[in-house]
Amino acid sequence: LNHVYPSKQDLLRDAWDRSHQLVFQIVEEVIDSRPKTLHGAVSTLILAFVGGEQPITPQSSSESRAHIENAQRAQYELYLWASRIPDGGDNDVTDYSPAIFSIETFLKSYEYPGVNAEALSQVVAAMIDGLFLQTMSGNSVGSNRDRVDRISAGLISSCTD
């Protein structure tokens, strides 16, 4: 490992970058599925991250979804590890604002009067984080579409003027 990664920080950065690319891949899959409404977009985005449904596009195999879920678990571990580095670590390593910005850009493509897309993207990301942790602990959040639809409606209404 030392031949490829001179330091733990270099290893962490590479692992973070690779797992971060999977986040963008999931967002792209949701964009490609073209949900018709903002509510559908938020629900589809949440379900894409927390699982429980068939892959979004025909190109997404069950094997690739398992790979994404494992990478998400690793990303959580990496984030926690990086946040415990005594000197505070490299903020770029633990910053996933580019992923939130990609969600914001996607949500802005929907015409929805009074919705604050920046705030919505932040609460959607926070909800995904929380629901993914619940899913990792054995709760089948993603398989309950009605629950996710209610969550999506609540998130949208909380970010509407």
Coordinates of C-alpha atoms in Angstrom, one line a residue:
L1 CA 0.0 0.0 0.0
N2 CA 2.8 2.4 0.8
H3 CA 4.0 2.2 -2.8
V4 CA 0.6 3.4 -4.1
Y5 CA -0.4 5.6 -1.2
P6 CA 2.4 7.5 0.6
S7 CA 0.1 8.3 3.6
K8 CA -3.2 7.3 5.2
Q9 CA -4.6 10.6 4.1
D10 CA -3.8 9.8 0.4
L11 CA -5.5 6.4 0.8
L12 CA -8.5 8.0 2.5
R13 CA -8.8 10.7 -0.3
D14 CA -8.8 8.0 -3.0
A15 CA -11.3 5.8 -1.2
W16 CA -13.5 8.9 -0.6
D17 CA -13.3 10.0 -4.2
R18 CA -14.2 6.6 -5.5
S19 CA -17.2 6.2 -3.2
H20 CA -18.2 9.8 -3.9
Q21 CA -18.4 9.0 -7.6
L22 CA -21.0 6.4 -6.8
V23 CA -23.2 9.1 -5.2
F24 CA -23.1 11.0 -8.5
Q25 CA -23.9 7.8 -10.4
I26 CA -27.0 7.3 -8.3
V27 CA -28.1 10.9 -8.9
E28 CA -27.5 10.5 -12.6
E29 CA -29.6 7.3 -12.6
V30 CA -32.5 9.2 -11.0
I31 CA -32.1 12.0 -13.6
D32 CA -32.1 9.4 -16.4
S33 CA -35.4 7.9 -15.0
R34 CA -37.0 11.3 -15.5
P35 CA -39.6 11.5 -12.7
K36 CA -42.5 13.6 -13.8
T37 CA -43.0 15.7 -10.7
L38 CA -40.8 17.2 -8.0
H39 CA -42.5 14.8 -5.5
G40 CA -41.7 11.9 -7.7
A41 CA -38.1 13.1 -8.1
V42 CA -37.5 13.4 -4.3
S43 CA -39.2 10.0 -3.6
T44 CA -37.1 8.3 -6.4
L45 CA -33.9 9.9 -5.1
I46 CA -34.5 8.8 -1.6
L47 CA -35.4 5.2 -2.7
A48 CA -32.4 5.1 -4.9
F49 CA -30.1 5.6 -1.9
V50 CA -31.9 3.6 0.7
G51 CA -32.7 0.7 -1.6
G52 CA -35.6 -1.6 -1.3
E53 CA -36.8 -1.4 -4.9
Q54 CA -35.6 -2.7 -8.2
P55 CA -32.8 -0.9 -9.9
I56 CA -33.9 2.5 -11.4
T57 CA -32.8 1.9 -15.0
P58 CA -32.4 -1.3 -17.0
Q59 CA -28.6 -0.7 -17.0
S60 CA -28.5 -1.0 -13.2
S61 CA -28.1 -4.6 -12.2
S62 CA -28.7 -6.1 -8.8
E63 CA -25.0 -6.7 -8.6
S64 CA -24.2 -3.0 -9.3
R65 CA -26.8 -1.9 -6.7
A66 CA -25.1 -4.2 -4.1
H67 CA -21.8 -2.6 -5.0
I68 CA -23.2 0.8 -4.5
E69 CA -24.7 -0.1 -1.1
N70 CA -21.4 -1.5 0.0
A71 CA -19.6 1.6 -1.2
Q72 CA -22.1 3.7 0.8
R73 CA -21.4 1.8 3.9
A74 CA -17.7 2.3 3.3
Q75 CA -18.3 6.0 2.7
Y76 CA -20.0 6.3 6.1
E77 CA -17.0 4.6 7.8
L78 CA -14.5 6.8 5.9
Y79 CA -16.4 9.9 6.8
L80 CA -16.4 9.0 10.5
W81 CA -12.8 8.0 10.4
A82 CA -11.8 11.3 8.6
S83 CA -13.8 13.4 11.1
R84 CA -11.8 11.8 14.0
I85 CA -8.4 12.8 12.6
P86 CA -6.8 14.8 15.5
D87 CA -5.8 17.8 13.4
G88 CA -9.2 18.0 11.8
G89 CA -8.1 16.3 8.7
D90 CA -8.5 17.6 5.2
N91 CA -11.9 19.3 5.0
D92 CA -12.1 18.4 1.3
V93 CA -12.2 14.8 2.2
T94 CA -15.2 15.1 4.4
D95 CA -17.0 17.7 2.3
Y96 CA -19.9 16.3 0.3
S97 CA -21.4 19.6 -0.7
P98 CA -20.7 18.8 -4.4
A99 CA -23.1 15.9 -4.1
I100 CA -25.7 18.1 -2.4
F101 CA -25.2 20.7 -5.1
S102 CA -25.8 18.0 -7.8
I103 CA -29.1 17.2 -6.0
E104 CA -30.0 20.9 -5.9
T105 CA -29.3 21.3 -9.6
F106 CA -31.5 18.3 -10.4
L107 CA -34.4 19.6 -8.2
K108 CA -34.2 23.1 -9.7
S109 CA -35.2 21.5 -13.1
Y110 CA -38.7 21.1 -11.7
E111 CA -41.2 23.9 -11.8
Y112 CA -42.6 24.1 -8.3
P113 CA -43.7 27.6 -7.1
G114 CA -42.1 28.8 -3.9
V115 CA -39.8 25.8 -3.3
N116 CA -36.3 26.6 -2.1
A117 CA -34.3 24.1 -4.0
E118 CA -31.1 24.8 -2.0
A119 CA -32.9 24.1 1.3
L120 CA -34.7 21.1 -0.2
S121 CA -31.5 19.5 -1.5
Q122 CA -30.0 19.9 2.0
V123 CA -32.9 18.3 3.8
V124 CA -33.2 15.5 1.2
A125 CA -29.5 14.7 1.7
A126 CA -30.0 14.7 5.5
M127 CA -33.0 12.5 5.2
I128 CA -31.1 10.1 2.9
D129 CA -28.3 9.9 5.5
G130 CA -30.7 9.2 8.3
L131 CA -32.8 6.6 6.3
F132 CA -29.7 4.9 5.1
L133 CA -28.4 4.5 8.6
Q134 CA -31.8 3.0 9.6
T135 CA -31.6 0.7 6.6
M136 CA -28.1 -0.4 7.6
S137 CA -29.4 -1.2 11.1
G138 CA -32.0 -3.6 9.6
N139 CA -35.1 -1.4 9.2
S140 CA -36.6 -1.9 5.7
V141 CA -37.2 1.8 5.0
G142 CA -36.9 1.6 1.2
S143 CA -39.5 -1.2 0.8
N144 CA -42.2 1.1 2.3
R145 CA -43.0 3.3 -0.7
D146 CA -45.9 5.0 1.1
R147 CA -43.6 6.0 4.0
V148 CA -41.1 7.5 1.5
D149 CA -43.9 9.3 -0.3
R150 CA -45.1 10.9 2.9
I151 CA -41.5 11.9 3.8
S152 CA -41.0 13.4 0.4
A153 CA -44.2 15.5 0.7
G154 CA -43.1 16.7 4.1
L155 CA -39.7 17.7 2.9
I156 CA -41.1 19.6 0.0
S157 CA -43.7 21.4 2.1
S158 CA -41.0 22.3 4.7
C159 CA -39.0 24.1 2.0
T160 CA -41.9 25.9 0.4
D161 CA -42.5 29.6 1.1

